[in-house]
Short mmCIF file of C-alpha atoms and ligand atoms in Angstrom, two decimals:
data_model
loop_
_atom_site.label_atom_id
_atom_site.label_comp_id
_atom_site.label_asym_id
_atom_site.label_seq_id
_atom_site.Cartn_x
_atom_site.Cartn_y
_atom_site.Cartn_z
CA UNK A 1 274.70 69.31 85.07
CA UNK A 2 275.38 69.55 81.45
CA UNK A 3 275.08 65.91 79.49
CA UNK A 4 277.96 64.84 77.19
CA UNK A 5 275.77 62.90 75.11
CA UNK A 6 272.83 64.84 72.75
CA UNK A 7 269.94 62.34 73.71
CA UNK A 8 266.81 62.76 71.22
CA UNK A 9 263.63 63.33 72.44
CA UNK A 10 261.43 60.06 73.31
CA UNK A 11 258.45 61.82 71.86
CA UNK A 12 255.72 59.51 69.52
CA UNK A 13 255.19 55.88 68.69
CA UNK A 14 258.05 53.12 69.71
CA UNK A 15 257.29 50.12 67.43
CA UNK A 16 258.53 47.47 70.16
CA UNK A 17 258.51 44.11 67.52
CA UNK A 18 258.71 40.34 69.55
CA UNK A 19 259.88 37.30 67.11
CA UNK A 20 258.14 35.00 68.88
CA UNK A 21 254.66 35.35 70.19
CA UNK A 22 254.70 32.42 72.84
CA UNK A 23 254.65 33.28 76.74
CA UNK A 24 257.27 35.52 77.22
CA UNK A 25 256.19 37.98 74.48
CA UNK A 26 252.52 37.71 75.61
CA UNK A 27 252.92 38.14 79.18
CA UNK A 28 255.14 41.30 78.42
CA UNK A 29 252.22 42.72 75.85
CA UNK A 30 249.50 41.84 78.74
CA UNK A 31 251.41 42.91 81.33
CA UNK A 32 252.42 46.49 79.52
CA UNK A 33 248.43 46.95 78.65
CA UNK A 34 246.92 46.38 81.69
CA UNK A 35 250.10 48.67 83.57
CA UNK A 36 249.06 51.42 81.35
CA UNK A 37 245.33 51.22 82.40
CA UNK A 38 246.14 51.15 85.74
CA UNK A 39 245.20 47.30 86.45
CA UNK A 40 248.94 45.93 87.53
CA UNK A 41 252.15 46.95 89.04
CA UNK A 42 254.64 46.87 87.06
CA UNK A 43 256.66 44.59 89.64
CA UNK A 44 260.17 43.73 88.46
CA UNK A 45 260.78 46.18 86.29
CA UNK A 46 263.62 48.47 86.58
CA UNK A 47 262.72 51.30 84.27
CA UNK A 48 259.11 51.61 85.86
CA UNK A 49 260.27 51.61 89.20
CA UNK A 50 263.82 51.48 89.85
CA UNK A 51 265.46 54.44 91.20
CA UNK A 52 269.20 56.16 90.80
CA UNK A 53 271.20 57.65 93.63
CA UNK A 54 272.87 60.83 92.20
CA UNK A 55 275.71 62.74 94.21
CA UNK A 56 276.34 62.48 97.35
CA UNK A 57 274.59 60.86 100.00
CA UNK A 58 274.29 63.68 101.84
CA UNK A 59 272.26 65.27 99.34
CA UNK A 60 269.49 62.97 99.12
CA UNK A 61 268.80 63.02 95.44
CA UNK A 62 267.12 59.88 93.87
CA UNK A 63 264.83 59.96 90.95
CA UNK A 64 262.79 57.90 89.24
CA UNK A 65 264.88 56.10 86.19
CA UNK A 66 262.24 57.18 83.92
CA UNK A 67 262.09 60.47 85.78
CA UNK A 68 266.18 61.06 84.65
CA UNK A 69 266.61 59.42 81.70
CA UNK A 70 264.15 59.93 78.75
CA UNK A 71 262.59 57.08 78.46
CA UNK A 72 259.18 55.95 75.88
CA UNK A 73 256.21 56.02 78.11
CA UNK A 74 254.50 52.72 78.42
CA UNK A 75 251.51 54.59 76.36
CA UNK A 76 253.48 55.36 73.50
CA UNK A 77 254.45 51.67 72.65
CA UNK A 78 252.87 49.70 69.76
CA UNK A 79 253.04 45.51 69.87
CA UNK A 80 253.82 43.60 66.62
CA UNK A 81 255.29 40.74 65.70
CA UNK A 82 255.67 37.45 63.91
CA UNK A 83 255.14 34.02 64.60
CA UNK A 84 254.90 30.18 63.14
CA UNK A 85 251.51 30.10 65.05
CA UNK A 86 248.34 31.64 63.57
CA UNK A 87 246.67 32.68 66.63
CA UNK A 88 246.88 36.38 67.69
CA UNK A 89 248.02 37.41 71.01
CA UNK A 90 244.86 36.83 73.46
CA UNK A 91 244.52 32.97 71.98
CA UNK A 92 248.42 32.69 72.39
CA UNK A 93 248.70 34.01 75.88
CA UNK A 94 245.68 31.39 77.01
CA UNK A 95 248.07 28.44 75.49
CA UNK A 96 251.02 29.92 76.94
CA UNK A 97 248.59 29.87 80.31
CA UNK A 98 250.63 31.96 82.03
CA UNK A 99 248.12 35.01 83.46
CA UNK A 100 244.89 34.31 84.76
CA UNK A 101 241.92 34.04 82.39
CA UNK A 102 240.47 37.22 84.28
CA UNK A 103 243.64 39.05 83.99
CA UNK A 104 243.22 38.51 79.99
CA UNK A 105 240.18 39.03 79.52
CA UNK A 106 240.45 42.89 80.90
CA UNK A 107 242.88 43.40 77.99
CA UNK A 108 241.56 40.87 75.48
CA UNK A 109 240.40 43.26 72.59
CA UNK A 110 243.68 44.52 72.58
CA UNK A 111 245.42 41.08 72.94
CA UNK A 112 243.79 40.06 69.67
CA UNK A 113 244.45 43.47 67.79
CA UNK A 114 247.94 41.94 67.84
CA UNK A 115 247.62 39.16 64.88
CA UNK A 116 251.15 37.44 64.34
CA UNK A 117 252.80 38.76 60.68
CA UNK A 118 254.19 35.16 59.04
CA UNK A 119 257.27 34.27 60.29
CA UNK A 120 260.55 33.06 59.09
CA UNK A 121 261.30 29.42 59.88
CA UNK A 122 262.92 26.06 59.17
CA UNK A 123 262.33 22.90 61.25
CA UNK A 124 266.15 22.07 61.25
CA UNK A 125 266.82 24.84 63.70
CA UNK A 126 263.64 23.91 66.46
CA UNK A 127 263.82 20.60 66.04
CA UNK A 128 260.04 19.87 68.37
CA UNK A 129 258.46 22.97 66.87
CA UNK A 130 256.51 23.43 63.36
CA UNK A 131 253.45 25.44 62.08
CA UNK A 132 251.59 26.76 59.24
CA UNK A 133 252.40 30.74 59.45
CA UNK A 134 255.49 30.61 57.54
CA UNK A 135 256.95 33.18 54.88
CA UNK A 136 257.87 31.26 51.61
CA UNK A 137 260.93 32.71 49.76
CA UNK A 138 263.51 31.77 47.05
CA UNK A 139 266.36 32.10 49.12
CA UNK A 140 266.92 33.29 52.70
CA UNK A 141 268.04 36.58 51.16
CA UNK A 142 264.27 37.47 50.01
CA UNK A 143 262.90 36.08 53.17
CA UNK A 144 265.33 38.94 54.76
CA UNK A 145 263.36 41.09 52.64
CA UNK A 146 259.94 40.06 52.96
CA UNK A 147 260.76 40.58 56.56
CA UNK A 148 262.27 44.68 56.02
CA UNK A 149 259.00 44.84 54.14
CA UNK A 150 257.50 44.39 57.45
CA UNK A 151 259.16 46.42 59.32
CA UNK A 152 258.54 49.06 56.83
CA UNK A 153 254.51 48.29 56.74
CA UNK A 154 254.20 48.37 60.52
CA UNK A 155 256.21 51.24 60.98
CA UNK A 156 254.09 52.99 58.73
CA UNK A 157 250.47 51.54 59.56
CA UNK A 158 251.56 52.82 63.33
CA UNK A 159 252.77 55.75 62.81
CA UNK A 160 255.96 54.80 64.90
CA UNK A 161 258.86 57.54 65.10
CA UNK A 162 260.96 54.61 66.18
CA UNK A 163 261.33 50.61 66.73
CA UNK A 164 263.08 48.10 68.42
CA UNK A 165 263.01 44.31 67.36
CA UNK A 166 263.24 41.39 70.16
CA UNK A 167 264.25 37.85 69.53
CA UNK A 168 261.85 36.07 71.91
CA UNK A 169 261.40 32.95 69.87
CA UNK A 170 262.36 29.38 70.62
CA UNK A 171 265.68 28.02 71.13
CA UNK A 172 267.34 27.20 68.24
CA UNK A 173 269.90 24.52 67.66
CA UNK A 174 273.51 25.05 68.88
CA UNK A 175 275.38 26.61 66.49
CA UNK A 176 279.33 28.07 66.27
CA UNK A 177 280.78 30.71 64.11
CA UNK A 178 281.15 30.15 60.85
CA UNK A 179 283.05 31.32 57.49
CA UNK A 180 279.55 32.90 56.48
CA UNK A 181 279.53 34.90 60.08
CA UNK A 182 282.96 36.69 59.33
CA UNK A 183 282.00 40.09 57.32
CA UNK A 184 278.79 41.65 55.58
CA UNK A 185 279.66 40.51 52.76
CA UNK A 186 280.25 36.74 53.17
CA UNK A 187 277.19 36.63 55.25
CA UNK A 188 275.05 38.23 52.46
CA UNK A 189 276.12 35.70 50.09
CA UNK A 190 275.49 33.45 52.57
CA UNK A 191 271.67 34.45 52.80
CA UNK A 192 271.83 34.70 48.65
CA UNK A 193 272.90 30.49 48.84
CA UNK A 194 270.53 29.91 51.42
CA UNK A 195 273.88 28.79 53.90
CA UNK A 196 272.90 25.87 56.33
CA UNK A 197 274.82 28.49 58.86
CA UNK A 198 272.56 30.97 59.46
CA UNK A 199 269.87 30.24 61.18
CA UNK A 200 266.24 31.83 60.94
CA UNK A 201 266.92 34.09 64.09
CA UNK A 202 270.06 35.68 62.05
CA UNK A 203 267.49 36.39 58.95
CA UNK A 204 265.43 38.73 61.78
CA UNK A 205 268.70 40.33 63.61
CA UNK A 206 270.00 41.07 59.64
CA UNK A 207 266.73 42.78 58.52
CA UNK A 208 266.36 44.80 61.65
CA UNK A 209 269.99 45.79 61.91
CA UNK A 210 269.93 46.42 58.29
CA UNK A 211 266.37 48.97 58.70
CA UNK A 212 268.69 50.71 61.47
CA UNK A 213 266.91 49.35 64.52
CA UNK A 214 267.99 48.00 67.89
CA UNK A 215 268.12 44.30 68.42
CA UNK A 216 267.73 41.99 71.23
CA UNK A 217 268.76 38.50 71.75
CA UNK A 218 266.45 37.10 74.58
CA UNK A 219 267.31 33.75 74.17
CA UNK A 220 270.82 31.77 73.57
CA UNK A 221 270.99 31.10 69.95
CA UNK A 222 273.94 32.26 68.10
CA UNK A 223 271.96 34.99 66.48
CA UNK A 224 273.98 38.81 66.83
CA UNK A 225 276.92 37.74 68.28
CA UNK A 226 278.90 37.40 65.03
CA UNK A 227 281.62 39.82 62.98
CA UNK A 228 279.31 40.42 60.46
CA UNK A 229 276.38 41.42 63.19
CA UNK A 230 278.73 43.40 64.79
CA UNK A 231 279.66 44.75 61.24
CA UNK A 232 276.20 45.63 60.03
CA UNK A 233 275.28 47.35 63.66
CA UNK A 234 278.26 49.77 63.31
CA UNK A 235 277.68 50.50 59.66
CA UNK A 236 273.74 50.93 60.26
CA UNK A 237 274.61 52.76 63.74
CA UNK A 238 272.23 50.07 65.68
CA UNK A 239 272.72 48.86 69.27
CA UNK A 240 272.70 45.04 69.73
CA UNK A 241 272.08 43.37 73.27
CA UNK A 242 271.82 39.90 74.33
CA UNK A 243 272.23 36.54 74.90
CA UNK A 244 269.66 34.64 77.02
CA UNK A 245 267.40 37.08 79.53
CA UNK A 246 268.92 36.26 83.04
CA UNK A 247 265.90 35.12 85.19
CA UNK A 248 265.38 31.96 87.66
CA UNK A 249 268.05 29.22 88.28
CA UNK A 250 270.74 31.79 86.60
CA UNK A 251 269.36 34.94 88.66
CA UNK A 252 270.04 34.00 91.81
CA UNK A 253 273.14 32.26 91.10
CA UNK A 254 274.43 35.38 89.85
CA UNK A 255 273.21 36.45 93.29
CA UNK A 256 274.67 34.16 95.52
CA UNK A 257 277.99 32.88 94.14
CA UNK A 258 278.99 36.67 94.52
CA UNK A 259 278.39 36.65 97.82
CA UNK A 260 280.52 33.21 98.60
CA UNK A 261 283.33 34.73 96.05
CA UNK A 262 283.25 37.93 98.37
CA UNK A 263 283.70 36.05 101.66
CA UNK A 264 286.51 33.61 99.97
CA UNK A 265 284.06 30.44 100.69
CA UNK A 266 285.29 27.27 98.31
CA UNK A 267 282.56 25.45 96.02
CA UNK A 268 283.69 22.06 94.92
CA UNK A 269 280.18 21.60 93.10
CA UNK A 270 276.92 23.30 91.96
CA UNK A 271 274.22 20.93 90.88
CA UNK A 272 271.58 22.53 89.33
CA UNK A 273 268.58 21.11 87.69
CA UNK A 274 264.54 22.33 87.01
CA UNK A 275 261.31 20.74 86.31
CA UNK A 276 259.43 23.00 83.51
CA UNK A 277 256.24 21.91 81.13
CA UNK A 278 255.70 25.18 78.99
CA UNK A 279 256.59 24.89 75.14
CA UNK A 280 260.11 26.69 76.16
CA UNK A 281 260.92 23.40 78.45
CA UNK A 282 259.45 21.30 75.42
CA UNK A 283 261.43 23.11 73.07
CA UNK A 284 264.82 21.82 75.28
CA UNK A 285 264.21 18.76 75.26
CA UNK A 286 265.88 18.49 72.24
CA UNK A 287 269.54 17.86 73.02
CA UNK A 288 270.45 20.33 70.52
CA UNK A 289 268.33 23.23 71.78
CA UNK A 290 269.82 22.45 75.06
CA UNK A 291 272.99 21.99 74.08
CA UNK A 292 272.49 25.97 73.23
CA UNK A 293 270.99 26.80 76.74
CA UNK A 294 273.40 24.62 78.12
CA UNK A 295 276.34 26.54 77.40
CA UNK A 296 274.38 30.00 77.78
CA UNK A 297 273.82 28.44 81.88
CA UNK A 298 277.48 27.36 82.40
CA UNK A 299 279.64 29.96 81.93
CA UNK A 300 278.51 32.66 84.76
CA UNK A 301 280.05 30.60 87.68
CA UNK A 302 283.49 30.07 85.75
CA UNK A 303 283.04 34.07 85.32
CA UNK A 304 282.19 34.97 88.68
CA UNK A 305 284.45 32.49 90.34
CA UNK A 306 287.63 33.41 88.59
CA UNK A 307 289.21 29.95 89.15
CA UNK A 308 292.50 31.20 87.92
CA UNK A 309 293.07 33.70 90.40
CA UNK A 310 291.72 31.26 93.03
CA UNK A 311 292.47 27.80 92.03
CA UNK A 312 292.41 26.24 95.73
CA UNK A 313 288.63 27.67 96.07
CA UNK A 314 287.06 26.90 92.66
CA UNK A 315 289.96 25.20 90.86
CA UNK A 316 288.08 21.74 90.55
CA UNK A 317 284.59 23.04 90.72
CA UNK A 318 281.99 20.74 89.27
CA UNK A 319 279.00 22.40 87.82
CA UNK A 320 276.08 20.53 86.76
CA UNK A 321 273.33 21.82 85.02
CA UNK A 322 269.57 19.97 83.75
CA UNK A 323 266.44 21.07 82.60
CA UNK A 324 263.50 18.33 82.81
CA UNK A 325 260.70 18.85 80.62
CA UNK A 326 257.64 18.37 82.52
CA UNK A 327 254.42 19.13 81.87
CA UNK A 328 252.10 19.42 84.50
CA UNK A 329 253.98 22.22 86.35
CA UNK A 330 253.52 24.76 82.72
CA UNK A 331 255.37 27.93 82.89
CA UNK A 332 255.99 27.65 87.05
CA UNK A 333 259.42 26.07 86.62
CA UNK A 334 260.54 24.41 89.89
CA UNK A 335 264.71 24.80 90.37
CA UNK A 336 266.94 23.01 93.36
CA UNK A 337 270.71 23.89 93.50
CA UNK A 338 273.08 22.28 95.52
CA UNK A 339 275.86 23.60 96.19
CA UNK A 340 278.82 21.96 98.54
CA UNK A 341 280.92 24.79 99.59
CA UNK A 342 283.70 24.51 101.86
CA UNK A 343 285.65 26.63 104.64
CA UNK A 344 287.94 27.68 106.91
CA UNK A 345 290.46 24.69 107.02
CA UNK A 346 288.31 22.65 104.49
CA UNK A 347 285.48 22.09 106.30
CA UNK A 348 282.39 21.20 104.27
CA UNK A 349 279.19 22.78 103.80
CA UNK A 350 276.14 22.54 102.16
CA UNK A 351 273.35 25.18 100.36
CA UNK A 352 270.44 24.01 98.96
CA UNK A 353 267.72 26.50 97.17
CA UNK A 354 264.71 25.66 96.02
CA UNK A 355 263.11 28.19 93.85
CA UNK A 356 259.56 27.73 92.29
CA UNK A 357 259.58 30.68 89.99
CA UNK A 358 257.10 31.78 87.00
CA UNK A 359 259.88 31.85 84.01
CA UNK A 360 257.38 34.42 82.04
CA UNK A 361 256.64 36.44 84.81
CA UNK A 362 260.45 37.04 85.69
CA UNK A 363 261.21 37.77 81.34
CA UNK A 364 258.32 39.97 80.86
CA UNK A 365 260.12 42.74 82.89
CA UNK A 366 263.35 42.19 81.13
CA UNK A 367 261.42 42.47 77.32
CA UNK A 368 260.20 45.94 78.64
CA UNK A 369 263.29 47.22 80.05
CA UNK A 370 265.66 46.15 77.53
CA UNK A 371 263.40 47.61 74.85
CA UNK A 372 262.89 50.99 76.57
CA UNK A 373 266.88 51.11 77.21
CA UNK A 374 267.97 49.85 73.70
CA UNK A 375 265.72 52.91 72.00
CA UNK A 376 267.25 55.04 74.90
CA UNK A 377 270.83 53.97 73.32
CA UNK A 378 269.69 54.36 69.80
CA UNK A 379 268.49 57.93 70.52
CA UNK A 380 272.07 58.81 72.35
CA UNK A 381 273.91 57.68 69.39
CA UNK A 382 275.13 54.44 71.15
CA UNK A 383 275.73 51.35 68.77
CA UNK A 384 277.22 48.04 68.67
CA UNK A 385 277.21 45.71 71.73
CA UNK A 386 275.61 47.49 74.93
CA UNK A 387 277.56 45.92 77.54
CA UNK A 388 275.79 47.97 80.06
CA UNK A 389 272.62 45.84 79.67
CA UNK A 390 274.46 43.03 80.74
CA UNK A 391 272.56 43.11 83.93
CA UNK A 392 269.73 41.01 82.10
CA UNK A 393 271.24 38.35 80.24
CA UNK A 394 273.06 35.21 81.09
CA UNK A 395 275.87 35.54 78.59
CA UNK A 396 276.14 39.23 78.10
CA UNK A 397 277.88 40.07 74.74
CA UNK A 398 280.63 41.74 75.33
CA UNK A 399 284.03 42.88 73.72
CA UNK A 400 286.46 40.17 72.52
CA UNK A 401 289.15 41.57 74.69
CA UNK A 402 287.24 41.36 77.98
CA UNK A 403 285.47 39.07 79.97
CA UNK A 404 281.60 39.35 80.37
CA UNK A 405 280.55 40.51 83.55
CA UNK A 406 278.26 38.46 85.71
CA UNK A 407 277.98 39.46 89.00
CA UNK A 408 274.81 41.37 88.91
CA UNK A 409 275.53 43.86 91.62
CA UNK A 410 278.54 44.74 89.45
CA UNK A 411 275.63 44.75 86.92
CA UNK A 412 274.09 47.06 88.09
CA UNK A 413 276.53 49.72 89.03
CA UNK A 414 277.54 49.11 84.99
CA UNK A 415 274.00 50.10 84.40
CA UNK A 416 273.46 52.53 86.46
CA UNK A 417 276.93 54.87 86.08
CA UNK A 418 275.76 54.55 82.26
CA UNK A 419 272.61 56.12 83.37
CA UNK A 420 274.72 58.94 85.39
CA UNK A 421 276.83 59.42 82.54
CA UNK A 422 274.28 60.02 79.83
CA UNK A 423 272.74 62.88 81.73
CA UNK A 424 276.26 64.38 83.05
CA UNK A 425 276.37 63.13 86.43
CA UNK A 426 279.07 62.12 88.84
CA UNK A 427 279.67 58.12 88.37
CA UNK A 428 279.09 56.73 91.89
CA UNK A 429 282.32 55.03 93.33
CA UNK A 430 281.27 54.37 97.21
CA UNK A 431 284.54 55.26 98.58
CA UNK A 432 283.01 57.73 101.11
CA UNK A 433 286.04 59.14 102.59
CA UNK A 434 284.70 62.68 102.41
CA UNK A 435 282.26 61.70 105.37
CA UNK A 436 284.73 61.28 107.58
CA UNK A 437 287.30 63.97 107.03
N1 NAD B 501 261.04 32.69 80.29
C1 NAD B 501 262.27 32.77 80.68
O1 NAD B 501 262.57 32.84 81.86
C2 NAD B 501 263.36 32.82 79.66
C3 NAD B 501 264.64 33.15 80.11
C4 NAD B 501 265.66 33.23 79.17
C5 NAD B 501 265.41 32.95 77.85
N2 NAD B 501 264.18 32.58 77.46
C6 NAD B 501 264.00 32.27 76.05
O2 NAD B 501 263.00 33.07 75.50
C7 NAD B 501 262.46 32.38 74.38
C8 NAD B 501 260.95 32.44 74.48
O3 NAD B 501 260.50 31.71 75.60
P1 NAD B 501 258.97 31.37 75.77
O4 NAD B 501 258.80 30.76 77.11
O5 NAD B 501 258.14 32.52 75.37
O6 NAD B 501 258.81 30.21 74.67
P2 NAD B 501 257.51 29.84 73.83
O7 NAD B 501 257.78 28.51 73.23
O8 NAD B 501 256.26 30.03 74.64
O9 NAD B 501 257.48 30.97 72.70
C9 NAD B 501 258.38 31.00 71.64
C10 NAD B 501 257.58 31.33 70.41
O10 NAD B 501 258.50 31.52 69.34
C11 NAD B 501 257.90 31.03 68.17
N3 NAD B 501 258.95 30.85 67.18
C12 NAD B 501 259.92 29.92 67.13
N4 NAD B 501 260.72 30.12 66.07
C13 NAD B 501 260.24 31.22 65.44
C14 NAD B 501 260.62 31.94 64.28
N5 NAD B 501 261.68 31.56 63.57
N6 NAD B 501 259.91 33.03 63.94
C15 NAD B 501 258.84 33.44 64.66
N7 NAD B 501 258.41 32.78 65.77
C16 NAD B 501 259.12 31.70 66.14
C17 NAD B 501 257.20 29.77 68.63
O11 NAD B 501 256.19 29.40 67.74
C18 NAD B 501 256.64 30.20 69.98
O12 NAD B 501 255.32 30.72 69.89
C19 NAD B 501 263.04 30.97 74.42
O13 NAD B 501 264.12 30.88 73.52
C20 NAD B 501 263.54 30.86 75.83
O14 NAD B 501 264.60 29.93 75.94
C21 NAD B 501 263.13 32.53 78.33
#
């Protein structure tokens, strides 16, 4: 088959940089080290072991993802990144106590190679967090700087041919778009006046969209998903990705309300709450942080359900959704849902699900794979939002003219026929009438 896209090679160093050193970032660096040496499975992750179906099924052809598409090997990627914490990786991941002491301590000179570069921060946007590794600047426009200086520095110190910058830090407050947001150039005199409206997470998505890279929103905050983002990544040719990695309570509701929608079952309410005690769930519990995951949670279901095209199913739908800081249950979240459905003539039903996940252990695969995919887009001349990735986030940026897309089988296919079509495949349809002719 002959491609319609040039790809480049995914030869040398990928500079893969995490905002954010807390437990997502180091249970992705862990996990990725001790992979590569052979001492885990790389369980979860789509680019390590998912497979694509190409042609017909008659023909029984399905490689590896990272056999089709050129992907970075896991043994080309270099770790960096900043934080407000001082402690390098190996004393972060034992706080975040997410992996096993053992399981660390296989990897642990490595773990504290990875010392966090100072970060940018101000308290008013993480309203529980504060600490001493902080960049100092005379406006936010040189802490922009200070952090393409970065870039620059670990590019070069590594050797990397390429990079890829992740927002995995905290939750910042909830935010709406602004004046400032509108265009380049408001938003740079915006950083120049130090504007209340752009919060630190937009200093890091500026300087790595301005140095060209591909950037990642793992969390909710209004960070990319802004005209002058959007802007910048076209001008700079970057690809941009986010909001809010899709993993527990929102994972398998993207799983299951599908599957009602599909069979025309009713919901009249989904009740949703978690118990959580790692520094993520402590970070929430500050109304205005959860305000921000709040409204990241709540729209999938509205999405999925279509309530205007099906008003007697979902019209009055209540949906409900808490987080409970807790701290003796750490990073193993605990989730029930509710959910009261109803059927044929009305008749009421109940679902209950009780889910007692590991929130790192269900990100770390989505860091990797949206990391290996967004230099994958970079490389085929792909910029701007990446709607195919929406498969890991809970509020997938999208175009303003369409809807996101939630359901994650949809997803998938999204993903997937991208896959087909980078490398000059047939997309994949499933209508199957040929078999029967
Ligand atoms: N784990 C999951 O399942 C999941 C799912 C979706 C989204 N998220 C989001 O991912 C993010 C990370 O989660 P986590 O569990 O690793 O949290 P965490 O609190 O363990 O780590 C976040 C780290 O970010 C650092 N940080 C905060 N602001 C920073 C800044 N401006 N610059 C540099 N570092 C900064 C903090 O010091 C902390 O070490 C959170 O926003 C969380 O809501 C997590």
């Amino acid at each position: 088959m002959t491609s319609p896209v040039q790809i480049g090679p995914a030869s040398g160093k990928l500079g893969v940089l995490l905002v954010g050193l807390g437990a997502v970032s180091t249970t992705t660096i862990a996990g990725v080290l001790a992979i590569r040496r052979g001492l885990a499975s790389p369980i979860g992750s789509l680019t390590q072991m998912g497979t694509i179906r190409l042609g017909k099924r008659t023909e029984n052809r399905a490689p590896k993802i990272n056999e089709f598409v050129p992907l970075a090997s896991l043994d080309d990627i270099v770790f960096g990144g900043w934080d407000i914490f001082e402690e390098d990786c190996y004393a972060a991941a034992k706080t975040a106590g997410v992996l096993e002491p053992a399981q660390l301590e296989q990897v642990r000179q490595e773990l504290e190679a990875i010392k966090p570069m100072p970060a940018v921060f101000d308290q008013r946007y993480v309203k529980r967090l504060d600490g001493p590794n902080v960049k100092k600047g005379k406006n936010k426009r040189d802490l922009a700087e200070q952090l393409i200086a970065d870039i620059r520095a670990f590019k070069q110190k590594h050797g990397c041919d390429r990079m890829v910058m992740v927002w995995a830090g905290s939750t910042e407050v909830f935010m709406k778009e602004g004046p400032v947001h509108q265009s380049i150039a408001s938003f740079e005199k915006g950083l120049e006046q130090s504007d209340d409206s752009i919060p630190s997470s937009m200093v890091y998505a500026y300087a790595a969209l301005r140095e060209g890279l591909p950037f990642v929103n793992a969390a909710p905050n209004l960070t990319a998903d802004v005209p002058a983002m959007l802007e910048l990544a076209a001008k700079m040719k970057s690809p941009l990705a986010g909001n809010d990695m899709k993993t527990g309570q929102t994972l398998i509701k993207t799983v299951i309300a599908p599957g009602l929608k599909a069979r025309l079952l009713g919901v009249k309410g989904w009740y949703s709450t978690n118990i959580l005690g790692n520094r993520d769930g402590e970070v929430l519990d500050d109304p205005e942080s959860f305000k921000t995951k709040e409204e990241s949670k709540k729209s999938a279901l509205d999405y999925i359900f279509q309530p205007h095209l099906y008003p007697d199913l979902y019209g009055d739908l209540t949906h409900v959704v808490r987080i409970n800081y807790y701290p003796p249950r750490g990073d193993n979240k605990e989730g029930w849902d509710n959910i009261d459905l109803i059927g044929w003539l009305g008749y009421p039903m109940q679902l209950k699900i009780n889910f007692l996940c590991r929130d790192s252990i269900l990100a770390a695969p989505i860091v990797l794979d949206t990391a290996l995919f967004m230099d994958l887009a970079k490389r085929a001349g792909m910029h701007g939002i990446q709607e195919w990735l929406s498969f890991y986030f809970k509020s997938p940026m999208h175009a303003p003219e369409v809807y996101p897309e939630h359901d994650l089988f949809i997803q998938l296919m999204k993903l997937k026929n991208t896959l087909r079509y980078l490398q000059g495949e047939d997309l994949i349809t499933h209508l199957g009438r040929e078999y029967y002719d």
